Amino acid sequence: SKKDINEIVAFLKAGPLDPNVEIVVGVPSIYLTYAKSILPNNVNISAQNTYKVAKGAFTGEISPAMLLDNDIPWVILGHSERRNVFGETDELIAEKVSHAIEAGLKVIACIGEKLEERESGKTEEVVFRQTKAIADKIKSWDNIVL
Protein backbone atom coordinates (compact mmCIF):
# COMPACT_ATOMS: atom_id res chain seq x y z
CA SER A 1 0.00 0.00 0.00
CA LYS A 2 1.06 3.63 -0.28
CA LYS A 3 1.13 3.70 3.52
CA ASP A 4 3.67 0.84 3.57
CA ILE A 5 5.77 2.51 0.89
CA ASN A 6 5.71 5.79 2.82
CA GLU A 7 6.98 3.97 5.93
CA ILE A 8 9.80 2.31 3.97
CA VAL A 9 10.77 5.64 2.40
CA ALA A 10 10.76 7.39 5.80
CA PHE A 11 13.05 4.67 7.17
CA LEU A 12 15.43 5.01 4.22
CA LYS A 13 15.47 8.81 4.45
CA ALA A 14 16.31 8.60 8.16
CA GLY A 15 19.47 6.74 7.11
CA PRO A 16 22.33 6.56 7.29
CA LEU A 17 22.77 4.71 4.00
CA ASP A 18 26.15 3.33 2.96
CA PRO A 19 27.21 5.19 -0.22
CA ASN A 20 29.12 2.09 -1.36
CA VAL A 21 25.99 -0.07 -1.48
CA GLU A 22 23.31 0.03 -4.15
CA ILE A 23 19.95 -0.08 -2.39
CA VAL A 24 16.97 -1.32 -4.38
CA VAL A 25 13.32 -1.38 -3.30
CA GLY A 26 10.93 -3.75 -5.11
CA VAL A 27 7.26 -2.81 -5.13
CA PRO A 28 4.15 -4.12 -6.93
CA SER A 29 3.80 -2.70 -10.45
CA ILE A 30 0.85 -0.47 -9.60
CA TYR A 31 3.07 1.44 -7.14
CA LEU A 32 6.27 1.71 -9.20
CA THR A 33 5.91 5.33 -10.33
CA TYR A 34 4.58 6.44 -6.94
CA ALA A 35 7.47 4.84 -5.06
CA LYS A 36 10.00 6.19 -7.55
CA SER A 37 8.63 9.71 -7.09
CA ILE A 38 9.25 9.70 -3.32
CA LEU A 39 12.34 7.51 -2.91
CA PRO A 40 15.63 9.28 -2.15
CA ASN A 41 17.82 9.74 -5.24
CA ASN A 42 20.37 7.26 -3.87
CA VAL A 43 17.79 4.44 -3.70
CA ASN A 44 16.74 2.54 -6.83
CA ILE A 45 13.38 0.99 -7.65
CA SER A 46 12.64 -2.51 -8.92
CA ALA A 47 9.66 -4.14 -10.55
CA GLN A 48 8.68 -7.56 -9.22
CA ASN A 49 8.22 -9.21 -12.60
CA THR A 50 8.53 -8.73 -16.35
CA TYR A 51 7.85 -10.86 -19.40
CA LYS A 52 10.22 -12.66 -21.77
CA VAL A 53 9.39 -10.84 -25.02
CA ALA A 54 9.43 -7.21 -26.11
CA LYS A 55 5.84 -6.90 -27.31
CA GLY A 56 2.77 -8.81 -28.27
CA ALA A 57 -0.65 -9.78 -26.96
CA PHE A 58 0.32 -10.57 -23.36
CA THR A 59 -2.46 -8.90 -21.41
CA GLY A 60 -1.40 -7.87 -17.94
CA GLU A 61 2.31 -8.45 -18.49
CA ILE A 62 4.91 -5.71 -18.26
CA SER A 63 7.79 -5.69 -20.73
CA PRO A 64 11.33 -4.56 -19.95
CA ALA A 65 10.79 -1.73 -22.46
CA MET A 66 7.81 -0.48 -20.43
CA LEU A 67 9.87 -0.52 -17.25
CA LEU A 68 12.77 1.31 -18.88
CA ASP A 69 10.36 3.85 -20.40
CA ASN A 70 9.34 4.68 -16.83
CA ASP A 71 12.95 4.82 -15.55
CA ILE A 72 12.64 1.55 -13.62
CA PRO A 73 16.16 0.04 -13.88
CA TRP A 74 15.72 -3.19 -11.88
CA VAL A 75 13.46 -6.25 -11.93
CA ILE A 76 13.09 -9.23 -9.59
CA LEU A 77 12.70 -12.53 -11.46
CA GLY A 78 12.26 -16.11 -10.30
CA HIS A 79 10.76 -15.34 -6.89
CA SER A 80 9.50 -18.45 -5.11
CA GLU A 81 5.92 -17.17 -5.31
CA ARG A 82 6.19 -16.89 -9.10
CA ARG A 83 7.61 -20.41 -9.24
CA ASN A 84 5.17 -22.00 -6.78
CA VAL A 85 1.92 -20.09 -7.30
CA PHE A 86 2.16 -19.35 -11.02
CA GLY A 87 4.15 -22.42 -12.03
CA GLU A 88 7.05 -20.53 -13.58
CA THR A 89 9.72 -23.00 -14.66
CA ASP A 90 13.49 -22.63 -14.56
CA GLU A 91 13.41 -22.33 -18.35
CA LEU A 92 10.82 -19.52 -18.36
CA ILE A 93 12.67 -17.63 -15.65
CA ALA A 94 15.93 -17.99 -17.59
CA GLU A 95 14.22 -16.62 -20.71
CA LYS A 96 12.87 -13.68 -18.70
CA VAL A 97 16.30 -12.96 -17.22
CA SER A 98 17.93 -13.12 -20.65
CA HIS A 99 15.41 -10.77 -22.25
CA ALA A 100 15.53 -8.33 -19.33
CA ILE A 101 19.34 -8.16 -19.50
CA GLU A 102 19.35 -7.79 -23.29
CA ALA A 103 16.80 -4.96 -22.96
CA GLY A 104 19.03 -3.11 -20.48
CA LEU A 105 17.53 -3.92 -17.08
CA LYS A 106 19.45 -5.07 -14.02
CA VAL A 107 18.08 -8.31 -12.58
CA ILE A 108 17.69 -9.73 -9.10
CA ALA A 109 17.44 -13.43 -9.97
CA CYS A 110 15.92 -15.43 -7.13
CA ILE A 111 17.10 -18.98 -6.69
CA GLY A 112 16.49 -21.42 -3.89
CA GLU A 113 14.86 -24.59 -2.77
CA LYS A 114 11.47 -25.30 -1.22
CA LEU A 115 11.36 -26.50 2.39
CA GLU A 116 10.72 -30.10 1.36
CA GLU A 117 13.68 -29.97 -1.04
CA ARG A 118 15.92 -28.67 1.74
CA GLU A 119 14.69 -31.33 4.16
CA SER A 120 15.38 -34.06 1.61
CA GLY A 121 18.95 -32.83 1.02
CA LYS A 122 18.35 -31.45 -2.49
CA THR A 123 19.40 -27.83 -1.88
CA GLU A 124 22.59 -27.99 -3.94
CA GLU A 125 20.89 -29.84 -6.80
CA VAL A 126 18.01 -27.33 -6.98
CA VAL A 127 20.23 -24.24 -6.75
CA PHE A 128 22.60 -25.64 -9.40
CA ARG A 129 19.69 -26.46 -11.75
CA GLN A 130 18.13 -23.00 -11.38
CA THR A 131 21.46 -21.20 -11.80
CA LYS A 132 22.49 -23.33 -14.80
CA ALA A 133 19.19 -22.55 -16.56
CA ILE A 134 20.04 -18.84 -16.32
CA ALA A 135 23.72 -19.33 -17.19
CA ASP A 136 22.75 -21.18 -20.38
CA LYS A 137 20.75 -18.14 -21.60
CA ILE A 138 23.04 -15.21 -20.78
CA LYS A 139 26.42 -13.91 -21.93
CA SER A 140 27.45 -12.11 -18.72
CA TRP A 141 26.54 -11.93 -15.04
CA ASP A 142 27.48 -8.22 -14.90
CA ASN A 143 23.97 -6.90 -14.22
CA ILE A 144 22.59 -9.87 -12.31
CA VAL A 145 22.39 -10.32 -8.56
CA LEU A 146 21.56 -13.82 -7.27
PDB file of C-alpha atoms in Angstrom:
ATOM      1  CA  SER A   1       0.000   0.000   0.000  1.00  0.00           C
ATOM      2  CA  LYS A   2       1.061   3.630  -0.276  1.00  0.00           C
ATOM      3  CA  LYS A   3       1.134   3.700   3.524  1.00  0.00           C
ATOM      4  CA  ASP A   4       3.667   0.838   3.575  1.00  0.00           C
ATOM      5  CA  ILE A   5       5.769   2.514   0.889  1.00  0.00           C
ATOM      6  CA  ASN A   6       5.708   5.791   2.818  1.00  0.00           C
ATOM      7  CA  GLU A   7       6.977   3.973   5.927  1.00  0.00           C
ATOM      8  CA  ILE A   8       9.803   2.315   3.970  1.00  0.00           C
ATOM      9  CA  VAL A   9      10.774   5.644   2.401  1.00  0.00           C
ATOM     10  CA  ALA A  10      10.757   7.388   5.796  1.00  0.00           C
ATOM     11  CA  PHE A  11      13.046   4.666   7.174  1.00  0.00           C
ATOM     12  CA  LEU A  12      15.433   5.007   4.221  1.00  0.00           C
ATOM     13  CA  LYS A  13      15.472   8.811   4.450  1.00  0.00           C
ATOM     14  CA  ALA A  14      16.315   8.601   8.163  1.00  0.00           C
ATOM     15  CA  GLY A  15      19.475   6.743   7.111  1.00  0.00           C
ATOM     16  CA  PRO A  16      22.330   6.556   7.286  1.00  0.00           C
ATOM     17  CA  LEU A  17      22.773   4.707   3.999  1.00  0.00           C
ATOM     18  CA  ASP A  18      26.151   3.326   2.956  1.00  0.00           C
ATOM     19  CA  PRO A  19      27.206   5.194  -0.217  1.00  0.00           C
ATOM     20  CA  ASN A  20      29.118   2.088  -1.363  1.00  0.00           C
ATOM     21  CA  VAL A  21      25.992  -0.075  -1.477  1.00  0.00           C
ATOM     22  CA  GLU A  22      23.314   0.034  -4.147  1.00  0.00           C
ATOM     23  CA  ILE A  23      19.952  -0.077  -2.387  1.00  0.00           C
ATOM     24  CA  VAL A  24      16.971  -1.316  -4.384  1.00  0.00           C
ATOM     25  CA  VAL A  25      13.321  -1.380  -3.302  1.00  0.00           C
ATOM     26  CA  GLY A  26      10.933  -3.747  -5.114  1.00  0.00           C
ATOM     27  CA  VAL A  27       7.259  -2.806  -5.131  1.00  0.00           C
ATOM     28  CA  PRO A  28       4.153  -4.122  -6.933  1.00  0.00           C
ATOM     29  CA  SER A  29       3.795  -2.704 -10.450  1.00  0.00           C
ATOM     30  CA  ILE A  30       0.845  -0.474  -9.600  1.00  0.00           C
ATOM     31  CA  TYR A  31       3.072   1.439  -7.144  1.00  0.00           C
ATOM     32  CA  LEU A  32       6.273   1.714  -9.202  1.00  0.00           C
ATOM     33  CA  THR A  33       5.914   5.327 -10.329  1.00  0.00           C
ATOM     34  CA  TYR A  34       4.576   6.435  -6.938  1.00  0.00           C
ATOM     35  CA  ALA A  35       7.471   4.838  -5.060  1.00  0.00           C
ATOM     36  CA  LYS A  36      10.004   6.187  -7.555  1.00  0.00           C
ATOM     37  CA  SER A  37       8.629   9.706  -7.093  1.00  0.00           C
ATOM     38  CA  ILE A  38       9.252   9.704  -3.322  1.00  0.00           C
ATOM     39  CA  LEU A  39      12.344   7.512  -2.907  1.00  0.00           C
ATOM     40  CA  PRO A  40      15.625   9.280  -2.151  1.00  0.00           C
ATOM     41  CA  ASN A  41      17.816   9.736  -5.237  1.00  0.00           C
ATOM     42  CA  ASN A  42      20.365   7.259  -3.870  1.00  0.00           C
ATOM     43  CA  VAL A  43      17.787   4.435  -3.695  1.00  0.00           C
ATOM     44  CA  ASN A  44      16.736   2.535  -6.827  1.00  0.00           C
ATOM     45  CA  ILE A  45      13.379   0.990  -7.646  1.00  0.00           C
ATOM     46  CA  SER A  46      12.640  -2.511  -8.916  1.00  0.00           C
ATOM     47  CA  ALA A  47       9.661  -4.144 -10.549  1.00  0.00           C
ATOM     48  CA  GLN A  48       8.681  -7.560  -9.217  1.00  0.00           C
ATOM     49  CA  ASN A  49       8.222  -9.214 -12.604  1.00  0.00           C
ATOM     50  CA  THR A  50       8.531  -8.734 -16.346  1.00  0.00           C
ATOM     51  CA  TYR A  51       7.851 -10.860 -19.402  1.00  0.00           C
ATOM     52  CA  LYS A  52      10.221 -12.663 -21.774  1.00  0.00           C
ATOM     53  CA  VAL A  53       9.395 -10.840 -25.021  1.00  0.00           C
ATOM     54  CA  ALA A  54       9.430  -7.210 -26.111  1.00  0.00           C
ATOM     55  CA  LYS A  55       5.842  -6.901 -27.307  1.00  0.00           C
ATOM     56  CA  GLY A  56       2.769  -8.812 -28.267  1.00  0.00           C
ATOM     57  CA  ALA A  57      -0.648  -9.781 -26.960  1.00  0.00           C
ATOM     58  CA  PHE A  58       0.319 -10.568 -23.365  1.00  0.00           C
ATOM     59  CA  THR A  59      -2.459  -8.899 -21.411  1.00  0.00           C
ATOM     60  CA  GLY A  60      -1.399  -7.873 -17.936  1.00  0.00           C
ATOM     61  CA  GLU A  61       2.310  -8.450 -18.489  1.00  0.00           C
ATOM     62  CA  ILE A  62       4.914  -5.709 -18.261  1.00  0.00           C
ATOM     63  CA  SER A  63       7.795  -5.692 -20.731  1.00  0.00           C
ATOM     64  CA  PRO A  64      11.332  -4.559 -19.950  1.00  0.00           C
ATOM     65  CA  ALA A  65      10.788  -1.733 -22.462  1.00  0.00           C
ATOM     66  CA  MET A  66       7.807  -0.484 -20.435  1.00  0.00           C
ATOM     67  CA  LEU A  67       9.873  -0.517 -17.253  1.00  0.00           C
ATOM     68  CA  LEU A  68      12.773   1.311 -18.880  1.00  0.00           C
ATOM     69  CA  ASP A  69      10.360   3.848 -20.404  1.00  0.00           C
ATOM     70  CA  ASN A  70       9.343   4.677 -16.826  1.00  0.00           C
ATOM     71  CA  ASP A  71      12.945   4.818 -15.548  1.00  0.00           C
ATOM     72  CA  ILE A  72      12.642   1.548 -13.620  1.00  0.00           C
ATOM     73  CA  PRO A  73      16.160   0.042 -13.880  1.00  0.00           C
ATOM     74  CA  TRP A  74      15.718  -3.195 -11.884  1.00  0.00           C
ATOM     75  CA  VAL A  75      13.459  -6.246 -11.926  1.00  0.00           C
ATOM     76  CA  ILE A  76      13.094  -9.226  -9.591  1.00  0.00           C
ATOM     77  CA  LEU A  77      12.696 -12.526 -11.462  1.00  0.00           C
ATOM     78  CA  GLY A  78      12.260 -16.111 -10.296  1.00  0.00           C
ATOM     79  CA  HIS A  79      10.759 -15.343  -6.895  1.00  0.00           C
ATOM     80  CA  SER A  80       9.501 -18.450  -5.110  1.00  0.00           C
ATOM     81  CA  GLU A  81       5.924 -17.170  -5.306  1.00  0.00           C
ATOM     82  CA  ARG A  82       6.188 -16.889  -9.098  1.00  0.00           C
ATOM     83  CA  ARG A  83       7.612 -20.409  -9.236  1.00  0.00           C
ATOM     84  CA  ASN A  84       5.173 -22.003  -6.779  1.00  0.00           C
ATOM     85  CA  VAL A  85       1.919 -20.088  -7.296  1.00  0.00           C
ATOM     86  CA  PHE A  86       2.160 -19.349 -11.022  1.00  0.00           C
ATOM     87  CA  GLY A  87       4.155 -22.424 -12.034  1.00  0.00           C
ATOM     88  CA  GLU A  88       7.050 -20.532 -13.583  1.00  0.00           C
ATOM     89  CA  THR A  89       9.721 -23.003 -14.665  1.00  0.00           C
ATOM     90  CA  ASP A  90      13.495 -22.630 -14.555  1.00  0.00           C
ATOM     91  CA  GLU A  91      13.408 -22.328 -18.354  1.00  0.00           C
ATOM     92  CA  LEU A  92      10.817 -19.519 -18.357  1.00  0.00           C
ATOM     93  CA  ILE A  93      12.674 -17.627 -15.650  1.00  0.00           C
ATOM     94  CA  ALA A  94      15.933 -17.989 -17.585  1.00  0.00           C
ATOM     95  CA  GLU A  95      14.215 -16.619 -20.714  1.00  0.00           C
ATOM     96  CA  LYS A  96      12.865 -13.680 -18.700  1.00  0.00           C
ATOM     97  CA  VAL A  97      16.302 -12.964 -17.225  1.00  0.00           C
ATOM     98  CA  SER A  98      17.930 -13.123 -20.654  1.00  0.00           C
ATOM     99  CA  HIS A  99      15.412 -10.773 -22.251  1.00  0.00           C
ATOM    100  CA  ALA A 100      15.534  -8.331 -19.333  1.00  0.00           C
ATOM    101  CA  ILE A 101      19.338  -8.162 -19.496  1.00  0.00           C
ATOM    102  CA  GLU A 102      19.350  -7.788 -23.292  1.00  0.00           C
ATOM    103  CA  ALA A 103      16.803  -4.961 -22.960  1.00  0.00           C
ATOM    104  CA  GLY A 104      19.029  -3.112 -20.478  1.00  0.00           C
ATOM    105  CA  LEU A 105      17.534  -3.921 -17.082  1.00  0.00           C
ATOM    106  CA  LYS A 106      19.446  -5.066 -14.023  1.00  0.00           C
ATOM    107  CA  VAL A 107      18.079  -8.310 -12.576  1.00  0.00           C
ATOM    108  CA  ILE A 108      17.686  -9.726  -9.097  1.00  0.00           C
ATOM    109  CA  ALA A 109      17.440 -13.429  -9.971  1.00  0.00           C
ATOM    110  CA  CYS A 110      15.924 -15.432  -7.134  1.00  0.00           C
ATOM    111  CA  ILE A 111      17.097 -18.985  -6.690  1.00  0.00           C
ATOM    112  CA  GLY A 112      16.485 -21.421  -3.893  1.00  0.00           C
ATOM    113  CA  GLU A 113      14.859 -24.594  -2.769  1.00  0.00           C
ATOM    114  CA  LYS A 114      11.469 -25.301  -1.221  1.00  0.00           C
ATOM    115  CA  LEU A 115      11.355 -26.496   2.392  1.00  0.00           C
ATOM    116  CA  GLU A 116      10.721 -30.103   1.362  1.00  0.00           C
ATOM    117  CA  GLU A 117      13.679 -29.969  -1.042  1.00  0.00           C
ATOM    118  CA  ARG A 118      15.917 -28.672   1.737  1.00  0.00           C
ATOM    119  CA  GLU A 119      14.687 -31.326   4.158  1.00  0.00           C
ATOM    120  CA  SER A 120      15.383 -34.064   1.605  1.00  0.00           C
ATOM    121  CA  GLY A 121      18.949 -32.833   1.017  1.00  0.00           C
ATOM    122  CA  LYS A 122      18.353 -31.449  -2.489  1.00  0.00           C
ATOM    123  CA  THR A 123      19.396 -27.834  -1.880  1.00  0.00           C
ATOM    124  CA  GLU A 124      22.593 -27.985  -3.936  1.00  0.00           C
ATOM    125  CA  GLU A 125      20.892 -29.839  -6.795  1.00  0.00           C
ATOM    126  CA  VAL A 126      18.014 -27.327  -6.984  1.00  0.00           C
ATOM    127  CA  VAL A 127      20.226 -24.243  -6.753  1.00  0.00           C
ATOM    128  CA  PHE A 128      22.598 -25.642  -9.399  1.00  0.00           C
ATOM    129  CA  ARG A 129      19.689 -26.455 -11.754  1.00  0.00           C
ATOM    130  CA  GLN A 130      18.126 -23.002 -11.385  1.00  0.00           C
ATOM    131  CA  THR A 131      21.461 -21.200 -11.796  1.00  0.00           C
ATOM    132  CA  LYS A 132      22.485 -23.326 -14.797  1.00  0.00           C
ATOM    133  CA  ALA A 133      19.191 -22.547 -16.558  1.00  0.00           C
ATOM    134  CA  ILE A 134      20.038 -18.844 -16.318  1.00  0.00           C
ATOM    135  CA  ALA A 135      23.725 -19.334 -17.192  1.00  0.00           C
ATOM    136  CA  ASP A 136      22.750 -21.176 -20.375  1.00  0.00           C
ATOM    137  CA  LYS A 137      20.752 -18.139 -21.605  1.00  0.00           C
ATOM    138  CA  ILE A 138      23.042 -15.210 -20.778  1.00  0.00           C
ATOM    139  CA  LYS A 139      26.418 -13.912 -21.928  1.00  0.00           C
ATOM    140  CA  SER A 140      27.446 -12.114 -18.723  1.00  0.00           C
ATOM    141  CA  TRP A 141      26.538 -11.933 -15.040  1.00  0.00           C
ATOM    142  CA  ASP A 142      27.481  -8.219 -14.904  1.00  0.00           C
ATOM    143  CA  ASN A 143      23.966  -6.903 -14.225  1.00  0.00           C
ATOM    144  CA  ILE A 144      22.592  -9.874 -12.312  1.00  0.00           C
ATOM    145  CA  VAL A 145      22.393 -10.321  -8.555  1.00  0.00           C
ATOM    146  CA  LEU A 146      21.562 -13.815  -7.271  1.00  0.00           C
TER     147      LEU A 146
END
